[in-house]
Amino acid sequence: MNDLDFAALLVSRVCHDLVSPVGAVVNGLEVLEDETDIAMRADALRLVAQSAEQAAARLQFARLAFGAAGSAGAELDLAEVGRIVAGLLQGGKVEMVWRAGAVNWPKDWAKLLMNTILVAADCLPRGGRVTVEASGDTSVPRFQVVATGQVMRLPEEVEHALRGEPATALDGRSIQPYLTHQLSKGLNAGLTAVAGEGEIRFAAG
């Protein structure tokens, strides 16, 4: 895959994540244009506000997890990373337990952590919990992300993409796990994904 195709698929993933909240904002504004009932207008305003917050959270996450996020050699505060990921998951079916200190990590390690959390959350289609543990040692970053829920699924195409061995052509679903692999490979982080009883455990470092 060339760089242009990779970028196009990643943009498709970002757009897919934004379609729902942005569409809800548009629908809420249409109701406000036509509706005179005070209660209905109040409901529409709440929908617009909640959906706008969700869209902003997804954009903020994508900017750091997928984008340049600062110059080469930049560092990211893990406390800020946790806040951004919590905003992404807020209001959804997945709860996050954050066990990481307020330390600065190398940018690409922070991006790898964010992308791994997103993969873990996507493994819980009916909701559940994602527990994040990260080391406070900035010289040797390590983390563990555990997804638990009644229904857990690590699709085959995602598992292959995480190993850098996509079984089929990459698409909008598998491109983000493949990006996670590329980040891990560049850092020599040794990212693993192991499905066990009642959980899927991701670890790196």
XYZ file of C-alpha atoms in Angstrom:
205
model
C 0.000 0.000 0.000
C 1.364 3.407 -0.928
C 1.221 6.446 1.346
C -1.650 8.030 -0.586
C -3.885 4.963 -0.214
C -2.987 4.711 3.477
C -3.882 8.370 4.071
C -7.143 8.018 2.136
C -8.263 5.044 4.234
C -7.342 6.785 7.478
C -9.342 9.861 6.440
C -12.259 7.537 5.657
C -12.082 6.208 9.218
C -12.113 9.741 10.658
C -15.077 10.715 8.478
C -16.950 7.560 9.491
C -16.494 8.470 13.166
C -17.787 12.017 12.572
C -20.824 11.257 10.400
C -23.120 10.300 13.281
C -22.583 13.264 15.648
C -22.426 15.833 12.835
C -25.598 14.374 11.304
C -27.300 14.647 14.691
C -26.314 18.323 14.908
C -27.859 18.959 11.482
C -31.053 17.122 12.450
C -31.327 19.114 15.672
C -30.901 22.405 13.835
C -33.614 21.416 11.352
C -36.003 20.760 14.243
C -35.172 24.162 15.723
C -36.013 25.839 12.411
C -39.495 24.319 12.176
C -40.551 23.585 15.762
C -42.448 26.069 17.939
C -43.160 23.801 20.905
C -40.934 24.866 23.816
C -40.295 21.312 25.073
C -39.390 20.046 21.603
C -37.021 22.966 21.073
C -35.349 22.262 24.413
C -34.848 18.607 23.418
C -33.416 19.689 20.065
C -30.998 22.080 21.773
C -29.785 19.288 24.067
C -29.270 17.035 21.044
C -27.269 19.723 19.250
C -25.118 20.427 22.321
C -24.409 16.757 23.083
C -23.668 15.896 19.458
C -21.400 18.922 19.012
C -19.442 17.893 22.129
C -19.128 14.355 20.778
C -17.904 15.573 17.393
C -15.360 17.859 19.080
C -14.125 14.982 21.268
C -13.675 12.714 18.256
C -11.806 15.416 16.343
C -9.528 16.102 19.305
C -8.781 12.393 19.637
C -8.100 11.984 15.898
C -5.785 14.999 15.874
C -3.501 13.405 18.465
C -3.937 9.688 17.739
C -3.766 9.910 13.933
C -2.174 13.296 13.244
C 1.240 14.880 13.665
C 0.482 16.117 17.220
C 3.499 18.390 17.497
C 7.037 18.395 16.210
C 9.406 15.454 16.055
C 10.560 14.456 19.514
C 7.572 16.109 21.195
C 6.092 14.678 24.376
C 2.491 14.334 25.511
C 1.161 14.496 29.057
C -0.518 11.185 29.912
C -3.048 13.013 32.086
C -4.121 14.983 29.007
C -4.183 11.790 26.937
C -6.479 10.214 29.526
C -8.787 13.230 29.452
C -9.031 13.124 25.661
C -9.746 9.380 25.565
C -12.346 9.771 28.329
C -14.039 12.467 26.238
C -14.097 10.146 23.244
C -15.795 7.366 25.227
C -18.122 9.596 27.261
C -21.786 8.842 26.717
C -21.060 5.506 25.030
C -21.310 1.915 26.165
C -17.654 1.543 27.140
C -16.380 2.663 30.541
C -12.693 3.432 30.986
C -10.645 2.860 34.136
C -7.481 5.005 33.917
C -4.470 3.975 35.981
C -1.650 6.128 34.722
C 0.290 8.939 36.306
C 0.638 12.514 35.084
C 3.941 12.013 33.281
C 5.162 13.061 29.854
C 5.609 10.261 27.333
C 7.275 10.416 23.913
C 4.647 11.445 21.376
C 4.579 8.184 19.427
C 4.256 6.102 22.606
C 1.260 8.189 23.624
C -0.223 7.758 20.137
C 0.315 3.997 20.339
C -1.490 3.922 23.687
C -4.430 5.948 22.329
C -4.795 3.744 19.275
C -4.583 0.580 21.374
C -7.371 1.860 23.635
C -9.505 2.533 20.557
C -8.914 -1.011 19.266
C -9.825 -2.389 22.703
C -13.041 -0.336 22.857
C -14.017 -1.534 19.383
C -13.767 -5.120 20.698
C -16.775 -4.430 22.958
C -19.772 -4.020 20.600
C -22.276 -4.229 23.476
C -20.243 -2.230 25.927
C -17.982 -3.093 28.812
C -14.869 -1.795 30.477
C -11.425 -0.844 29.241
C -8.773 -0.737 31.957
C -5.590 1.164 31.167
C -2.368 0.785 33.154
C 0.762 2.683 32.145
C 4.222 2.900 33.669
C 5.501 6.104 35.169
C 8.988 5.467 33.762
C 9.384 7.910 30.890
C 12.617 6.288 29.720
C 11.027 2.840 29.311
C 7.314 3.281 28.577
C 5.078 0.258 29.097
C 1.326 -0.186 29.137
C -1.424 -2.732 29.414
C -4.980 -2.289 28.119
C -7.615 -4.859 29.098
C -11.070 -5.044 27.511
C -13.759 -6.870 29.498
C -17.446 -7.310 28.720
C -20.242 -9.798 28.216
C -19.602 -9.812 24.470
C -16.026 -9.456 23.236
C -14.874 -9.757 19.667
C -11.451 -9.374 18.094
C -12.307 -9.751 14.395
C -9.877 -11.770 12.319
C -9.128 -8.864 9.973
C -8.334 -6.631 12.969
C -6.109 -9.270 14.554
C -4.180 -9.704 11.298
C -3.856 -5.935 10.835
C -2.464 -5.588 14.373
C 0.240 -8.082 13.400
C 0.954 -6.193 10.183
C -0.264 -9.152 8.139
C -3.678 -8.147 6.755
C -5.453 -11.251 5.425
C -7.359 -9.134 2.903
C -6.976 -5.659 1.445
C -7.056 -2.979 4.133
C -10.282 -1.020 4.449
C -11.798 1.667 6.652
C -12.264 -0.848 9.488
C -8.811 -2.409 9.508
C -6.725 0.678 8.676
C -6.700 1.950 12.285
C -5.458 -1.383 13.742
C -2.834 -1.409 10.984
C -1.756 2.109 11.992
C -1.459 0.764 15.557
C 0.852 -1.971 14.263
C 2.950 0.559 12.359
C 3.359 2.698 15.473
C 4.351 -0.358 17.520
C 6.804 -1.489 14.851
C 8.431 1.928 14.645
C 8.917 1.976 18.419
C 9.921 -1.696 18.656
C 7.198 -1.847 21.327
C 6.209 -5.483 20.751
C 2.445 -4.888 20.973
C 0.533 -8.117 21.676
C -3.175 -8.943 21.799
C -4.241 -12.036 23.723
C -7.836 -13.179 24.148
C -8.454 -14.979 27.452
C -11.398 -15.949 29.591
C -13.602 -12.887 29.893
C -11.040 -10.460 28.527
C -8.815 -9.338 25.691
C -5.430 -8.102 26.912
C -3.185 -5.758 24.936
C 0.348 -5.030 26.129
C 3.391 -3.152 24.863
C 6.820 -2.288 26.185
